[in-house]
Short mmCIF file of C-alpha atoms in Angstrom, two decimals:
data_model
loop_
_atom_site.label_atom_id
_atom_site.label_comp_id
_atom_site.label_asym_id
_atom_site.label_seq_id
_atom_site.Cartn_x
_atom_site.Cartn_y
_atom_site.Cartn_z
CA MET Q 340 20.05 32.53 7.63
CA ILE Q 341 19.06 35.94 8.65
CA VAL Q 342 20.44 36.91 12.06
CA PHE Q 343 19.43 39.93 14.34
CA GLU Q 344 21.88 40.54 17.00
CA ASN Q 345 21.01 42.92 19.78
CA VAL Q 346 19.14 45.11 17.26
CA SER Q 347 17.60 48.36 18.29
CA LYS Q 348 16.27 50.97 15.95
CA SER Q 349 15.17 54.45 16.79
CA TYR Q 350 13.54 57.16 14.70
CA LEU Q 351 14.41 60.57 16.44
CA THR Q 352 12.92 59.86 19.99
CA GLN Q 353 10.79 56.95 19.00
CA LYS Q 354 12.08 53.34 19.52
CA ALA Q 355 10.87 51.04 16.70
CA LEU Q 356 12.95 48.13 17.75
CA ASP Q 357 14.26 47.17 21.11
CA ASN Q 358 17.12 44.73 21.45
CA VAL Q 359 15.88 42.26 19.00
CA ASN Q 360 17.83 38.89 18.79
CA LEU Q 361 16.53 36.44 16.18
CA LYS Q 362 17.65 33.70 13.82
CA ILE Q 363 15.61 32.96 10.83
CA PRO Q 364 16.61 29.64 9.17
CA ASN Q 365 16.70 29.09 5.52
CA GLY Q 366 14.16 27.10 3.44
CA LYS Q 367 11.05 28.22 5.41
CA ILE Q 368 7.98 30.34 5.14
CA VAL Q 369 8.17 32.61 8.06
CA GLY Q 370 5.25 34.88 9.20
CA ILE Q 371 5.76 37.99 11.17
CA ILE Q 372 2.74 39.05 13.20
CA GLY Q 373 2.10 42.21 15.07
CA GLU Q 374 -0.19 45.20 15.29
CA ASN Q 375 0.42 48.30 13.30
CA GLY Q 376 3.36 50.15 14.65
CA SER Q 377 4.72 47.17 16.32
CA GLY Q 378 8.02 47.18 14.43
CA LYS Q 379 7.24 44.79 11.59
CA SER Q 380 8.07 47.04 8.74
CA THR Q 381 11.25 48.16 10.40
CA MET Q 382 12.35 44.53 10.62
CA LEU Q 383 11.62 44.04 6.95
CA LYS Q 384 13.47 47.14 5.89
CA LEU Q 385 16.43 46.15 8.07
CA MET Q 386 16.65 42.70 6.44
CA ALA Q 387 16.44 44.32 2.96
CA GLY Q 388 19.32 46.72 3.91
CA LEU Q 389 17.10 49.80 3.33
CA ILE Q 390 17.71 51.11 6.72
CA ARG Q 391 20.62 50.49 9.28
CA PRO Q 392 20.21 49.58 12.89
CA SER Q 393 20.86 52.13 15.52
CA LYS Q 394 22.46 49.40 17.52
CA GLY Q 395 23.50 45.80 16.97
CA SER Q 396 23.75 43.99 13.65
CA VAL Q 397 21.65 42.40 11.07
CA LYS Q 398 23.21 39.83 8.82
CA VAL Q 399 21.78 37.88 5.77
CA ASN Q 400 23.89 34.74 4.97
CA ASP Q 401 26.74 36.21 7.12
CA ILE Q 402 26.71 39.43 5.04
CA PRO Q 403 25.87 42.66 6.78
CA ALA Q 404 22.51 43.93 5.58
CA ASN Q 405 23.29 47.03 3.70
CA ARG Q 406 22.32 48.27 0.27
CA LYS Q 407 24.32 45.55 -1.43
CA VAL Q 408 22.11 42.93 0.21
CA SER Q 409 19.44 43.71 -2.40
CA GLU Q 410 21.36 41.28 -4.58
CA ILE Q 411 20.13 38.35 -2.55
CA VAL Q 412 16.88 39.81 -0.94
CA THR Q 413 13.84 41.06 -2.87
CA TYR Q 414 11.55 43.43 -1.09
CA LEU Q 415 9.01 45.78 -2.39
CA SER Q 416 7.03 47.78 0.08
CA GLU Q 417 4.98 49.94 -2.31
CA LEU Q 418 5.13 50.56 -5.99
CA ASP Q 419 6.81 54.02 -6.45
CA ALA Q 420 4.69 56.81 -7.90
CA TYR Q 421 7.22 56.50 -10.77
CA TYR Q 422 5.35 53.50 -12.11
CA VAL Q 423 1.96 54.85 -12.28
CA MET Q 424 2.14 55.68 -15.85
CA TYR Q 425 3.32 52.32 -16.88
CA THR Q 426 1.14 49.40 -17.82
CA VAL Q 427 1.58 46.16 -16.02
CA LYS Q 428 3.61 44.70 -18.79
CA GLN Q 429 5.89 47.85 -19.06
CA THR Q 430 6.47 47.71 -15.29
CA ILE Q 431 7.50 44.08 -15.65
CA ASN Q 432 9.79 45.00 -18.50
CA PHE Q 433 11.34 47.82 -16.56
CA PHE Q 434 12.09 45.53 -13.68
CA SER Q 435 13.80 42.92 -15.90
CA THR Q 436 16.25 45.69 -16.86
CA GLN Q 437 16.99 46.52 -13.17
CA PHE Q 438 17.86 43.10 -12.00
CA LYS Q 439 20.15 40.57 -13.62
CA ASP Q 440 18.38 37.69 -11.92
CA PHE Q 441 14.94 38.83 -13.15
CA ASP Q 442 13.24 35.95 -15.12
CA LEU Q 443 10.99 37.59 -17.50
CA THR Q 444 9.31 34.44 -18.80
CA LYS Q 445 8.55 33.45 -15.15
CA ALA Q 446 7.20 36.97 -14.51
CA TYR Q 447 4.74 36.74 -17.46
CA LYS Q 448 3.67 33.26 -16.27
CA ILE Q 449 2.89 34.51 -12.83
CA MET Q 450 1.21 37.57 -14.24
CA GLU Q 451 -1.12 35.28 -15.98
CA PHE Q 452 -1.67 32.97 -13.00
CA MET Q 453 -2.62 36.13 -11.02
CA LYS Q 454 -5.01 37.15 -13.78
CA LEU Q 455 -3.43 40.50 -14.21
CA ASP Q 456 -4.11 42.37 -17.52
CA PRO Q 457 -0.83 43.26 -19.10
CA ASP Q 458 -2.15 46.33 -20.73
CA GLN Q 459 -3.75 47.97 -17.77
CA LYS Q 460 -2.07 51.11 -16.27
CA VAL Q 461 -0.71 50.74 -12.78
CA LYS Q 462 -2.44 53.75 -11.69
CA ASN Q 463 -5.84 52.13 -12.53
CA LEU Q 464 -5.07 48.95 -10.61
CA SER Q 465 -7.15 48.17 -7.53
CA LYS Q 466 -5.30 47.84 -4.18
CA GLY Q 467 -5.55 44.10 -4.49
CA ASN Q 468 -4.16 43.99 -8.02
CA ARG Q 469 -1.40 46.27 -7.15
CA GLY Q 470 -0.52 43.82 -4.39
CA ARG Q 471 -0.58 41.05 -6.87
CA LEU Q 472 1.66 42.91 -9.30
CA ARG Q 473 4.15 43.38 -6.43
CA ILE Q 474 4.21 39.60 -5.84
CA VAL Q 475 4.85 39.01 -9.57
CA LEU Q 476 7.77 41.43 -9.47
CA SER Q 477 9.13 39.83 -6.37
CA LEU Q 478 8.70 36.13 -7.20
CA ALA Q 479 10.16 36.60 -10.65
CA ARG Q 480 13.65 37.32 -9.26
CA ASP Q 481 15.84 34.37 -8.65
CA VAL Q 482 17.06 35.34 -5.15
CA PRO Q 483 17.37 33.21 -1.90
CA TYR Q 484 15.31 35.69 0.25
CA ILE Q 485 11.78 36.86 -0.71
CA ILE Q 486 10.17 39.38 1.70
CA LEU Q 487 6.56 40.19 1.19
CA ASP Q 488 4.90 43.02 3.21
CA GLU Q 489 1.18 42.12 3.82
CA PRO Q 490 0.68 40.11 0.64
CA PHE Q 491 -2.88 39.21 1.63
CA SER Q 492 -4.16 42.41 3.12
CA GLY Q 493 -7.32 43.80 1.52
CA LEU Q 494 -7.94 40.82 -0.62
CA ASP Q 495 -11.15 39.00 -0.74
CA PRO Q 496 -11.11 35.16 0.13
CA MET Q 497 -11.00 33.95 -3.54
CA VAL Q 498 -8.31 36.44 -4.53
CA ARG Q 499 -6.39 35.53 -1.36
CA GLU Q 500 -6.55 31.80 -2.38
CA SER Q 501 -5.10 32.60 -5.82
CA VAL Q 502 -2.27 34.58 -4.19
CA VAL Q 503 -1.50 31.64 -1.87
CA LYS Q 504 -1.42 29.16 -4.69
CA GLY Q 505 0.65 31.58 -6.78
CA LEU Q 506 3.18 31.82 -4.07
CA LEU Q 507 3.19 28.00 -3.51
CA SER Q 508 3.66 27.37 -7.26
CA TYR Q 509 6.55 29.77 -7.77
CA ILE Q 510 8.80 29.54 -4.73
CA ASP Q 511 11.37 26.88 -4.26
CA LEU Q 512 11.98 26.26 -0.60
CA GLU Q 513 15.06 24.15 -1.38
CA ARG Q 514 16.68 27.33 -2.53
CA GLN Q 515 14.52 30.09 -1.07
CA THR Q 516 13.26 31.63 2.28
CA VAL Q 517 10.14 33.59 2.29
CA ILE Q 518 9.32 36.09 4.90
CA ILE Q 519 5.87 37.60 5.11
CA THR Q 520 3.99 39.98 7.45
CA THR Q 521 0.28 39.38 7.75
CA HIS Q 522 -2.89 40.08 9.69
CA GLU Q 523 -4.84 37.23 8.09
CA ILE Q 524 -3.35 34.63 10.40
CA GLN Q 525 -6.15 32.02 10.43
CA GLU Q 526 -6.34 31.82 6.61
CA VAL Q 527 -2.56 31.32 6.09
CA GLU Q 528 -1.84 29.12 9.09
CA ALA Q 529 -1.23 26.09 6.83
CA LEU Q 530 1.17 28.22 4.69
CA LEU Q 531 3.65 29.03 7.43
CA ASP Q 532 6.56 27.06 8.90
CA MET Q 533 7.26 29.44 11.60
CA ILE Q 534 5.71 32.50 13.25
CA ILE Q 535 7.34 35.46 14.97
CA VAL Q 536 5.29 37.72 17.24
CA ILE Q 537 6.28 41.29 17.75
CA ARG Q 538 4.89 43.95 20.03
CA ASN Q 539 6.13 47.42 20.84
CA GLY Q 540 9.47 46.68 19.11
CA ARG Q 541 10.16 43.47 21.14
CA ILE Q 542 10.03 39.90 19.99
CA LEU Q 543 7.47 38.18 22.25
CA ASP Q 544 7.94 34.72 20.80
CA MET Q 545 8.94 32.58 17.87
CA LYS Q 546 7.49 29.08 17.21
CA GLU Q 547 7.12 26.48 14.65
CA VAL Q 548 3.34 26.33 13.70
CA GLU Q 549 3.24 22.56 13.76
CA HIS Q 550 4.69 22.56 17.06
CA LEU Q 551 1.81 24.53 18.37
CA HIS Q 552 -0.65 22.05 16.88
CA GLU Q 553 1.31 19.03 18.08
CA LYS Q 554 2.56 20.12 21.58
CA GLU Q 555 0.03 22.74 22.61
CA GLN Q 556 -3.07 21.73 20.58
CA LYS Q 557 -3.49 25.37 19.76
CA SER Q 558 -4.26 27.23 16.54
CA VAL Q 559 -2.03 30.26 15.93
CA VAL Q 560 -4.84 32.69 17.01
CA GLU Q 561 -5.39 30.84 20.31
CA TRP Q 562 -1.60 30.89 20.88
CA LEU Q 563 -1.30 34.58 19.99
CA LYS Q 564 -4.00 35.52 22.57
CA LYS Q 565 -1.95 33.59 25.23
CA VAL Q 566 1.25 35.23 24.21
CA TYR Q 567 -0.29 38.76 24.23
CA GLU Q 568 -1.93 38.26 27.67
CA ALA Q 569 1.42 37.06 29.03
CA SER Q 570 3.18 40.17 27.76
CA MET T 1437 -7.74 24.88 -0.38
CA ASP T 1438 -8.46 22.52 2.44
CA ASP T 1439 -9.57 23.22 6.04
CA PHE T 1440 -7.54 21.82 8.91
CA GLN T 1441 -8.10 21.42 12.63
CA ALA T 1442 -5.89 23.41 14.85
CA THR T 1443 -5.45 20.70 17.49
CA LYS T 1444 -3.51 18.22 15.31
CA PRO T 1445 -0.34 18.74 13.19
CA ILE T 1446 -1.38 19.48 9.56
CA TYR T 1447 1.09 16.91 8.20
CA MET T 1448 -0.82 14.19 10.32
CA GLN T 1449 -4.07 15.33 8.97
CA LEU T 1450 -2.75 15.03 5.37
CA VAL T 1451 -1.43 11.53 6.33
CA GLU T 1452 -5.01 10.51 7.45
CA ARG T 1453 -6.60 11.97 4.34
CA ILE T 1454 -4.19 9.98 2.10
CA ASN T 1455 -4.71 6.87 4.07
CA HIS T 1456 -8.54 7.28 3.76
CA LYS T 1457 -8.23 7.61 -0.05
CA ILE T 1458 -6.20 4.55 -0.19
CA VAL T 1459 -8.68 2.47 1.88
CA ARG T 1460 -11.50 3.87 -0.32
CA ASN T 1461 -9.55 2.82 -3.50
CA GLU T 1462 -9.41 6.44 -4.70
CA LEU T 1463 -5.66 5.84 -4.63
CA ARG T 1464 -4.77 2.37 -5.82
CA ALA T 1465 -1.80 0.09 -5.00
CA GLY T 1466 1.20 1.22 -7.08
CA GLU T 1467 -0.45 4.59 -7.97
CA LYS T 1468 1.72 7.70 -8.09
CA LEU T 1469 1.01 10.39 -5.55
CA LYS T 1470 0.90 14.09 -6.55
CA SER T 1471 4.30 15.73 -6.52
CA VAL T 1472 5.06 17.74 -3.27
CA ARG T 1473 4.54 21.00 -5.14
CA ASP T 1474 1.23 20.08 -6.72
CA MET T 1475 -0.06 18.74 -3.42
CA ALA T 1476 1.04 21.93 -1.69
CA VAL T 1477 -0.61 24.15 -4.27
CA GLU T 1478 -3.92 22.11 -4.38
CA SER T 1479 -4.31 22.09 -0.59
CA GLY T 1480 -2.78 25.40 0.17
CA VAL T 1481 -0.25 23.83 2.48
CA ASN T 1482 3.43 24.64 3.04
CA PRO T 1483 5.55 22.29 0.89
CA ASN T 1484 7.68 21.48 3.88
CA THR T 1485 4.60 20.08 5.53
CA VAL T 1486 3.70 18.04 2.52
CA GLN T 1487 7.26 16.61 2.42
CA ARG T 1488 6.93 15.66 6.02
CA THR T 1489 3.55 14.01 5.20
CA TYR T 1490 5.29 11.85 2.56
CA SER T 1491 8.10 11.00 4.82
CA GLU T 1492 5.73 9.86 7.56
CA LEU T 1493 3.79 7.71 4.96
CA GLU T 1494 7.13 6.29 3.93
CA ARG T 1495 8.02 5.38 7.51
CA MET T 1496 4.84 3.68 7.81
CA ASP T 1497 5.57 1.67 4.64
CA ILE T 1498 2.49 2.87 2.98
CA VAL T 1499 4.32 4.70 0.12
CA GLU T 1500 7.65 4.34 -1.48
CA THR T 1501 9.70 7.06 -3.09
CA LYS T 1502 11.55 6.08 -6.25
CA ARG T 1503 14.48 8.33 -7.04
CA GLY T 1504 13.64 10.84 -9.72
CA GLN T 1505 10.17 9.32 -10.42
CA GLY T 1506 8.09 10.30 -7.47
CA THR T 1507 6.21 8.79 -4.59
CA PHE T 1508 3.99 5.75 -5.10
CA VAL T 1509 1.45 3.81 -3.06
CA THR T 1510 2.88 0.41 -1.96
CA GLU T 1511 2.00 -2.55 -3.91
CA ASP T 1512 2.49 -4.69 -0.82
CA GLU T 1513 -1.11 -6.08 -0.16
CA MET T 1514 -0.17 -7.05 3.46
CA LYS T 1515 0.66 -3.59 4.18
CA LEU T 1516 -2.59 -2.30 2.57
CA ASN T 1517 -4.67 -4.72 4.54
CA GLU T 1518 -2.88 -3.65 7.77
CA LEU T 1519 -3.78 -0.14 6.91
CA ARG T 1520 -7.45 -1.13 6.29
CA ASP T 1521 -7.55 -3.03 9.65
CA SER T 1522 -5.89 -0.16 11.59
CA LEU T 1523 -8.37 2.35 10.29
CA LYS T 1524 -11.23 0.00 11.10
CA ASN T 1525 -9.96 -0.54 14.67
CA GLU T 1526 -9.35 3.12 15.01
CA HIS T 1527 -13.08 4.00 14.22
CA ILE T 1528 -14.48 1.18 16.24
CA SER T 1529 -12.43 2.13 19.30
CA ARG T 1530 -13.53 5.77 19.00
CA PHE T 1531 -17.16 4.62 18.81
CA ILE T 1532 -16.91 2.19 21.65
CA THR T 1533 -15.21 4.83 23.90
CA GLN T 1534 -17.98 7.28 23.18
CA MET T 1535 -20.70 4.83 23.82
CA ALA T 1536 -19.00 3.76 27.09
CA ASP T 1537 -18.73 7.49 28.07
CA MET T 1538 -22.47 7.88 27.56
CA GLY T 1539 -23.02 4.96 30.03
CA PHE T 1540 -23.94 2.17 27.53
CA SER T 1541 -22.93 -1.40 28.49
CA LYS T 1542 -20.97 -3.53 25.89
CA ASP T 1543 -24.02 -5.68 25.45
CA GLU T 1544 -26.26 -2.61 24.72
CA THR T 1545 -23.83 -1.29 22.39
CA VAL T 1546 -23.53 -4.61 20.45
CA LYS T 1547 -27.21 -5.09 20.41
CA GLY T 1548 -27.82 -1.60 19.20
CA LEU T 1549 -25.35 -1.92 16.45
CA GLN T 1550 -26.90 -5.26 15.33
CA ASP T 1551 -30.50 -3.78 15.41
CA TYR T 1552 -29.30 -0.78 13.46
CA ILE T 1553 -27.63 -2.74 10.77
CA GLU T 1554 -30.74 -5.06 10.44
CA GLN T 1555 -33.03 -1.97 10.26
CA GLN T 1556 -30.84 -0.55 7.53
CA GLU T 1557 -31.05 -3.85 5.54
CA VAL T 1558 -34.76 -3.92 5.73
CA GLU T 1559 -34.98 -0.42 4.37
#
């Protein structure tokens, strides 16, 4: 479980998160939705232990989320400039030397599934293919928490479908929890167990997607409108 | 990937789709259902949702899960006939309700149905 307790985060004078309280259960696919600048990336970075809260605490499986949490959380925001001279295959091989839980065979399998050319240089990859390489690198690690930042953004529908299928093929919800941020809400509605809405650094609501269908007869998009209007 | 309505739980929509396949004999008595993962990948649906679909079908006695082997359509003909009847009644009831809503009497509806079927047979 990932627990945010009274978490605030400020950058200089700007407040990115404002007293967030949240419990994300294990074994789910959870979507975080919010506009640009709403605090989504700050939340992900806190879970991954890349930044520390200004106030409050973030814990992953009862462990405070600091640099060490990367042993149980995988999170890749962007591929560093460092990799651009590497080919896809070289990048994957390099990652396998960096994480002892990295499954090289699985990485190659996902790479094939995502139709990535192993010999292409990372710097020559399209934005969509770069996103897919990040997914390969994330899913090949055998860790309980997988965090994906905008895995579907900038992808055309066919590619998005292959990414969704890749994700479903290579995660194991009996042992893993997946947290994604997304703008493409409608297209991934069937993929998500839960949805968290964030605006101006505050959590507006958190719901089970099937609960919305069953109890409110609403799609996520319809529900979002309602939540935004009420805020 | 499949499309789903937003006004009904996705797990129930999957239950209905599997039930229809069984009634149409696309899935036969005793036949194995796809694994949860394969079904999830094929339809683009969360594996927890597919698991819930299978549990619901099990609760309805339409499928059985055999440990370590998978989930199978029941071989109990009585259960399968019940399923057939209940789908039939469900569709008829929806049709009758819609006809009544439009102001047709029961007799008009029955007559209309008979005429329609006869017409179809002639063609």
